[in-house]
Amino acid sequence: MKTIILNQTGIVDNLQYIESAKPTINSNEVLVKTISLSVNVIDYKVRSNDGALNWILGTDRPAIIGWDLSGTVVEVGDDVTDFKIGDDVFGMANFPGKGNAYAEFVAVPSAHLTLKPATISHQEAASATLAALTAWQALAEKGNVNKGNKVLIHAASGGVGHYATQIAKHFGAYVIGTSSAKNKEFVLQNGADKHIDYTTENFQEIVSDVDFVLDTVGGDTILKSLEVIKEGGTIITITTSSLSDEILEKAKSKQVNLSFLLVQSSGENMLQLAQLLENGTIKSHVSKIFTFDQMGDAHLHLEKGRTVGKIVVNL
């Protein structure tokens, strides 16, 4: 089967194409023939940085990265009862841990997958995995966002941000989304009640009494967000687990629940997302599609940091 491996981190040319044997599945796994996969920020970070790759995948080389996939079940483990051969499934496989999605066939624990709704494409399904799971786990599980909450989503036009906006609106929140001016209409169409152009406006001068903030940007965003969060509010960051003493002290003084989220693979959460995708409550925005042979181009495109929605790779 076609596989992309990494023997060492660095430039996109280090993504090497090889022919390898199909994976052997364990009793709790299914073998998925990949149709589409999605590329995330974590993909190029682990490709380019030894520390990131070792943290997520360990030190064994070669490594196969990639976690988001949508495809068809071609083999079922002895203990698997929820899927059968021929089922179309999607999910985020084995995260954190071995990825293996950059391949024609991927062994995935059945507990990480759910059935793909017939109403969406494999491209839309592959998109709604790591990014949508991150948004769901941040808002629903850690943030407990509900009706009437005021929610601030940074980079609301990005992969995680565009799902977070839609999920927050599903929960009945008032949503404020930041992005550049060119993506204003996209953010508003996703359901945001208010848009802030981060290139010309300081959100901390416009927004106040926010119940929940989702930081997908990093830098000084958390510190500035602490100026607009109400006492007892929640800030979730997906950018860093290393928080300065200044940030921690300020959060403590305002009794703000501040934490880092590392998304986890979850078939249960994928089922909840699948239901929202099926009825059109949330939609995947696929901005660009590459072929498997263009994986390096997909990484370079994403690294520019201007992607609206998601990037997909088709096999």
mmCIF file of N, CA and C in Angstrom, residues 104-185:
data_model
loop_
_atom_site.group_PDB
_atom_site.id
_atom_site.type_symbol
_atom_site.label_atom_id
_atom_site.label_comp_id
_atom_site.label_asym_id
_atom_site.label_seq_id
_atom_site.Cartn_x
_atom_site.Cartn_y
_atom_site.Cartn_z
ATOM 1 N N GLU A 104 -2.769 4.129 2.706
ATOM 2 C CA GLU A 104 -3.977 3.645 2.035
ATOM 3 C C GLU A 104 -4.877 2.843 2.960
ATOM 4 N N PHE A 105 -4.274 2.141 3.918
ATOM 5 C CA PHE A 105 -5.042 1.350 4.883
ATOM 6 C C PHE A 105 -4.542 1.683 6.288
ATOM 7 N N VAL A 106 -5.488 1.839 7.212
ATOM 8 C CA VAL A 106 -5.129 2.251 8.572
ATOM 9 C C VAL A 106 -5.859 1.358 9.577
ATOM 10 N N ALA A 107 -5.105 0.814 10.542
ATOM 11 C CA ALA A 107 -5.702 0.056 11.641
ATOM 12 C C ALA A 107 -6.137 1.046 12.717
ATOM 13 N N VAL A 108 -7.419 0.993 13.081
ATOM 14 C CA VAL A 108 -7.977 1.965 14.024
ATOM 15 C C VAL A 108 -8.809 1.240 15.082
ATOM 16 N N PRO A 109 -8.613 1.553 16.369
ATOM 17 C CA PRO A 109 -9.513 1.016 17.386
ATOM 18 C C PRO A 109 -10.956 1.407 17.062
ATOM 19 N N SER A 110 -11.854 0.459 17.124
ATOM 20 C CA SER A 110 -13.243 0.756 16.764
ATOM 21 C C SER A 110 -13.837 1.835 17.666
ATOM 22 N N ALA A 111 -13.319 1.969 18.890
ATOM 23 C CA ALA A 111 -13.834 2.958 19.836
ATOM 24 C C ALA A 111 -13.500 4.391 19.431
ATOM 25 N N HIS A 112 -12.664 4.556 18.387
ATOM 26 C CA HIS A 112 -12.291 5.895 17.944
ATOM 27 C C HIS A 112 -13.127 6.364 16.755
ATOM 28 N N LEU A 113 -13.993 5.514 16.247
ATOM 29 C CA LEU A 113 -14.707 5.797 14.997
ATOM 30 C C LEU A 113 -16.214 5.839 15.198
ATOM 31 N N THR A 114 -16.882 6.406 14.220
ATOM 32 C CA THR A 114 -18.334 6.297 14.132
ATOM 33 C C THR A 114 -18.713 6.223 12.660
ATOM 34 N N LEU A 115 -19.957 5.876 12.388
ATOM 35 C CA LEU A 115 -20.417 5.767 11.012
ATOM 36 C C LEU A 115 -20.504 7.139 10.363
ATOM 37 N N LYS A 116 -20.076 7.208 9.119
ATOM 38 C CA LYS A 116 -20.185 8.468 8.371
ATOM 39 C C LYS A 116 -21.621 8.665 7.914
ATOM 40 N N PRO A 117 -22.222 9.810 8.198
ATOM 41 C CA PRO A 117 -23.563 10.067 7.676
ATOM 42 C C PRO A 117 -23.578 10.035 6.149
ATOM 43 N N ALA A 118 -24.628 9.494 5.592
ATOM 44 C CA ALA A 118 -24.736 9.429 4.134
ATOM 45 C C ALA A 118 -24.919 10.811 3.527
ATOM 46 N N THR A 119 -25.298 11.780 4.353
ATOM 47 C CA THR A 119 -25.579 13.132 3.863
ATOM 48 C C THR A 119 -24.333 13.972 3.649
ATOM 49 N N ILE A 120 -23.165 13.478 4.067
ATOM 50 C CA ILE A 120 -21.932 14.252 3.876
ATOM 51 C C ILE A 120 -20.901 13.427 3.108
ATOM 52 N N SER A 121 -19.979 14.116 2.482
ATOM 53 C CA SER A 121 -18.935 13.457 1.692
ATOM 54 C C SER A 121 -17.817 12.969 2.601
ATOM 55 N N HIS A 122 -16.946 12.121 2.055
ATOM 56 C CA HIS A 122 -15.767 11.688 2.811
ATOM 57 C C HIS A 122 -14.851 12.875 3.111
ATOM 58 N N GLN A 123 -14.823 13.849 2.209
ATOM 59 C CA GLN A 123 -13.990 15.030 2.434
ATOM 60 C C GLN A 123 -14.508 15.833 3.636
ATOM 61 N N GLU A 124 -15.814 16.009 3.693
ATOM 62 C CA GLU A 124 -16.408 16.736 4.817
ATOM 63 C C GLU A 124 -16.243 15.959 6.121
ATOM 64 N N ALA A 125 -16.343 14.649 6.034
ATOM 65 C CA ALA A 125 -16.202 13.813 7.229
ATOM 66 C C ALA A 125 -14.774 13.850 7.759
ATOM 67 N N ALA A 126 -13.803 13.692 6.865
ATOM 68 C CA ALA A 126 -12.399 13.719 7.292
ATOM 69 C C ALA A 126 -12.055 15.045 7.952
ATOM 70 N N SER A 127 -12.653 16.121 7.465
ATOM 71 C CA SER A 127 -12.404 17.442 8.047
ATOM 72 C C SER A 127 -12.898 17.514 9.485
ATOM 73 N N ALA A 128 -14.032 16.873 9.745
ATOM 74 C CA ALA A 128 -14.714 17.003 11.041
ATOM 75 C C ALA A 128 -14.227 15.960 12.041
ATOM 76 N N THR A 129 -12.928 15.880 12.185
ATOM 77 C CA THR A 129 -12.373 14.920 13.139
ATOM 78 C C THR A 129 -11.570 15.668 14.199
ATOM 79 N N LEU A 130 -10.264 15.776 14.077
ATOM 80 C CA LEU A 130 -9.472 16.435 15.111
ATOM 81 C C LEU A 130 -9.983 17.843 15.406
ATOM 82 N N ALA A 131 -10.244 18.628 14.379
ATOM 83 C CA ALA A 131 -10.663 20.019 14.590
ATOM 84 C C ALA A 131 -12.028 20.088 15.264
ATOM 85 N N ALA A 132 -12.980 19.317 14.772
ATOM 86 C CA ALA A 132 -14.322 19.339 15.355
ATOM 87 C C ALA A 132 -14.324 18.723 16.752
ATOM 88 N N LEU A 133 -13.539 17.659 16.942
ATOM 89 C CA LEU A 133 -13.418 17.052 18.273
ATOM 90 C C LEU A 133 -12.827 18.040 19.272
ATOM 91 N N THR A 134 -11.821 18.787 18.843
ATOM 92 C CA THR A 134 -11.215 19.781 19.715
ATOM 93 C C THR A 134 -12.257 20.802 20.157
ATOM 94 N N ALA A 135 -13.011 21.305 19.188
ATOM 95 C CA ALA A 135 -14.044 22.289 19.503
ATOM 96 C C ALA A 135 -15.089 21.703 20.446
ATOM 97 N N TRP A 136 -15.532 20.476 20.175
ATOM 98 C CA TRP A 136 -16.554 19.834 21.007
ATOM 99 C C TRP A 136 -16.048 19.614 22.432
ATOM 100 N N GLN A 137 -14.854 19.063 22.550
ATOM 101 C CA GLN A 137 -14.323 18.765 23.880
ATOM 102 C C GLN A 137 -14.041 20.042 24.672
ATOM 103 N N ALA A 138 -13.674 21.121 23.978
ATOM 104 C CA ALA A 138 -13.438 22.395 24.652
ATOM 105 C C ALA A 138 -14.741 23.017 25.142
ATOM 106 N N LEU A 139 -15.735 23.078 24.270
ATOM 107 C CA LEU A 139 -16.974 23.778 24.604
ATOM 108 C C LEU A 139 -17.923 22.932 25.452
ATOM 109 N N ALA A 140 -18.081 21.674 25.057
ATOM 110 C CA ALA A 140 -19.084 20.834 25.718
ATOM 111 C C ALA A 140 -18.571 20.189 26.995
ATOM 112 N N GLU A 141 -17.332 19.695 26.963
ATOM 113 C CA GLU A 141 -16.844 18.903 28.079
ATOM 114 C C GLU A 141 -16.043 19.709 29.099
ATOM 115 N N LYS A 142 -15.219 20.648 28.625
ATOM 116 C CA LYS A 142 -14.416 21.435 29.568
ATOM 117 C C LYS A 142 -15.061 22.776 29.876
ATOM 118 N N GLY A 143 -15.736 23.349 28.899
ATOM 119 C CA GLY A 143 -16.303 24.682 29.086
ATOM 120 C C GLY A 143 -17.737 24.703 29.557
ATOM 121 N N ASN A 144 -18.450 23.591 29.356
ATOM 122 C CA ASN A 144 -19.872 23.523 29.729
ATOM 123 C C ASN A 144 -20.649 24.728 29.201
ATOM 124 N N VAL A 145 -20.369 25.087 27.955
ATOM 125 C CA VAL A 145 -21.045 26.227 27.335
ATOM 126 C C VAL A 145 -22.524 25.906 27.157
ATOM 127 N N ASN A 146 -23.375 26.865 27.518
ATOM 128 C CA ASN A 146 -24.812 26.636 27.367
ATOM 129 C C ASN A 146 -25.538 27.912 26.965
ATOM 130 N N LYS A 147 -26.840 27.814 26.887
ATOM 131 C CA LYS A 147 -27.668 28.908 26.389
ATOM 132 C C LYS A 147 -27.446 30.181 27.187
ATOM 133 N N GLY A 148 -27.254 31.273 26.467
ATOM 134 C CA GLY A 148 -27.094 32.568 27.098
ATOM 135 C C GLY A 148 -25.677 32.953 27.424
ATOM 136 N N ASN A 149 -24.739 32.003 27.325
ATOM 137 C CA ASN A 149 -23.333 32.324 27.577
ATOM 138 C C ASN A 149 -22.793 33.245 26.486
ATOM 139 N N LYS A 150 -21.862 34.097 26.865
ATOM 140 C CA LYS A 150 -21.139 34.922 25.894
ATOM 141 C C LYS A 150 -19.803 34.240 25.628
ATOM 142 N N VAL A 151 -19.569 33.883 24.372
ATOM 143 C CA VAL A 151 -18.411 33.080 23.989
ATOM 144 C C VAL A 151 -17.540 33.857 23.008
ATOM 145 N N LEU A 152 -16.236 33.864 23.278
ATOM 146 C CA LEU A 152 -15.266 34.500 22.379
ATOM 147 C C LEU A 152 -14.381 33.431 21.761
ATOM 148 N N ILE A 153 -14.394 33.353 20.435
ATOM 149 C CA ILE A 153 -13.609 32.350 19.719
ATOM 150 C C ILE A 153 -12.566 33.064 18.871
ATOM 151 N N HIS A 154 -11.307 32.818 19.198
ATOM 152 C CA HIS A 154 -10.214 33.413 18.431
ATOM 153 C C HIS A 154 -9.936 32.573 17.181
ATOM 154 N N ALA A 155 -9.601 33.263 16.080
ATOM 155 C CA ALA A 155 -9.389 32.593 14.784
ATOM 156 C C ALA A 155 -10.616 31.787 14.403
ATOM 157 N N ALA A 156 -11.744 32.473 14.380
ATOM 158 C CA ALA A 156 -13.027 31.801 14.155
ATOM 159 C C ALA A 156 -13.211 31.309 12.726
ATOM 160 N N SER A 157 -12.318 31.692 11.830
ATOM 161 C CA SER A 157 -12.422 31.213 10.449
ATOM 162 C C SER A 157 -11.546 29.988 10.193
ATOM 163 N N GLY A 158 -10.772 29.583 11.195
ATOM 164 C CA GLY A 158 -9.861 28.452 11.024
ATOM 165 C C GLY A 158 -10.532 27.112 11.210
ATOM 166 N N GLY A 159 -9.711 26.056 11.206
ATOM 167 C CA GLY A 159 -10.239 24.704 11.305
ATOM 168 C C GLY A 159 -11.040 24.478 12.570
ATOM 169 N N VAL A 160 -10.412 24.668 13.729
ATOM 170 C CA VAL A 160 -11.113 24.504 14.999
ATOM 171 C C VAL A 160 -12.154 25.601 15.173
ATOM 172 N N GLY A 161 -11.788 26.821 14.821
ATOM 173 C CA GLY A 161 -12.663 27.966 15.055
ATOM 174 C C GLY A 161 -13.994 27.900 14.348
ATOM 175 N N HIS A 162 -14.004 27.421 13.106
ATOM 176 C CA HIS A 162 -15.278 27.426 12.380
ATOM 177 C C HIS A 162 -16.229 26.365 12.907
ATOM 178 N N TYR A 163 -15.688 25.267 13.457
ATOM 179 C CA TYR A 163 -16.556 24.297 14.130
ATOM 180 C C TYR A 163 -17.011 24.833 15.490
ATOM 181 N N ALA A 164 -16.101 25.465 16.221
ATOM 182 C CA ALA A 164 -16.433 25.985 17.551
ATOM 183 C C ALA A 164 -17.559 27.009 17.471
ATOM 184 N N THR A 165 -17.523 27.846 16.446
ATOM 185 C CA THR A 165 -18.574 28.843 16.265
ATOM 186 C C THR A 165 -19.931 28.164 16.108
ATOM 187 N N GLN A 166 -19.972 27.150 15.256
ATOM 188 C CA GLN A 166 -21.236 26.469 14.992
ATOM 189 C C GLN A 166 -21.730 25.683 16.210
ATOM 190 N N ILE A 167 -20.804 25.050 16.917
ATOM 191 C CA ILE A 167 -21.186 24.278 18.099
ATOM 192 C C ILE A 167 -21.690 25.201 19.207
ATOM 193 N N ALA A 168 -21.009 26.338 19.402
ATOM 194 C CA ALA A 168 -21.441 27.298 20.417
ATOM 195 C C ALA A 168 -22.848 27.817 20.119
ATOM 196 N N LYS A 169 -23.125 28.087 18.844
ATOM 197 C CA LYS A 169 -24.468 28.535 18.465
ATOM 198 C C LYS A 169 -25.487 27.429 18.696
ATOM 199 N N HIS A 170 -25.102 26.198 18.444
ATOM 200 C CA HIS A 170 -25.985 25.048 18.708
ATOM 201 C C HIS A 170 -26.365 25.000 20.184
ATOM 202 N N PHE A 171 -25.449 25.382 21.064
ATOM 203 C CA PHE A 171 -25.715 25.384 22.498
ATOM 204 C C PHE A 171 -26.496 26.624 22.946
ATOM 205 N N GLY A 172 -26.715 27.547 22.028
ATOM 206 C CA GLY A 172 -27.486 28.739 22.364
ATOM 207 C C GLY A 172 -26.672 29.899 22.881
ATOM 208 N N ALA A 173 -25.378 29.915 22.621
ATOM 209 C CA ALA A 173 -24.508 30.979 23.114
ATOM 210 C C ALA A 173 -24.542 32.191 22.192
ATOM 211 N N TYR A 174 -24.144 33.335 22.748
ATOM 212 C CA TYR A 174 -23.880 34.535 21.960
ATOM 213 C C TYR A 174 -22.404 34.467 21.591
ATOM 214 N N VAL A 175 -22.100 34.445 20.288
ATOM 215 C CA VAL A 175 -20.743 34.144 19.832
ATOM 216 C C VAL A 175 -20.074 35.357 19.199
ATOM 217 N N ILE A 176 -18.873 35.638 19.685
ATOM 218 C CA ILE A 176 -18.019 36.677 19.111
ATOM 219 C C ILE A 176 -16.824 35.974 18.487
ATOM 220 N N GLY A 177 -16.573 36.223 17.221
ATOM 221 C CA GLY A 177 -15.472 35.560 16.529
ATOM 222 C C GLY A 177 -14.467 36.555 15.992
ATOM 223 N N THR A 178 -13.178 36.249 16.154
ATOM 224 C CA THR A 178 -12.142 37.113 15.585
ATOM 225 C C THR A 178 -11.571 36.469 14.326
ATOM 226 N N SER A 179 -11.230 37.316 13.374
ATOM 227 C CA SER A 179 -10.530 36.890 12.153
ATOM 228 C C SER A 179 -10.104 38.154 11.431
ATOM 229 N N SER A 180 -9.463 38.014 10.288
ATOM 230 C CA SER A 180 -9.170 39.186 9.470
ATOM 231 C C SER A 180 -10.456 39.638 8.782
ATOM 232 N N ALA A 181 -10.450 40.852 8.269
ATOM 233 C CA ALA A 181 -11.646 41.421 7.652
ATOM 234 C C ALA A 181 -12.132 40.604 6.461
ATOM 235 N N LYS A 182 -11.189 40.015 5.723
ATOM 236 C CA LYS A 182 -11.597 39.278 4.519
ATOM 237 C C LYS A 182 -12.432 38.049 4.844
ATOM 238 N N ASN A 183 -12.346 37.568 6.073
ATOM 239 C CA ASN A 183 -13.121 36.379 6.459
ATOM 240 C C ASN A 183 -14.332 36.716 7.320
ATOM 241 N N LYS A 184 -14.664 38.001 7.406
ATOM 242 C CA LYS A 184 -15.788 38.434 8.241
ATOM 243 C C LYS A 184 -17.089 37.738 7.855
ATOM 244 N N GLU A 185 -17.414 37.748 6.585
ATOM 245 C CA GLU A 185 -18.691 37.155 6.150
ATOM 246 C C GLU A 185 -18.735 35.659 6.436
#
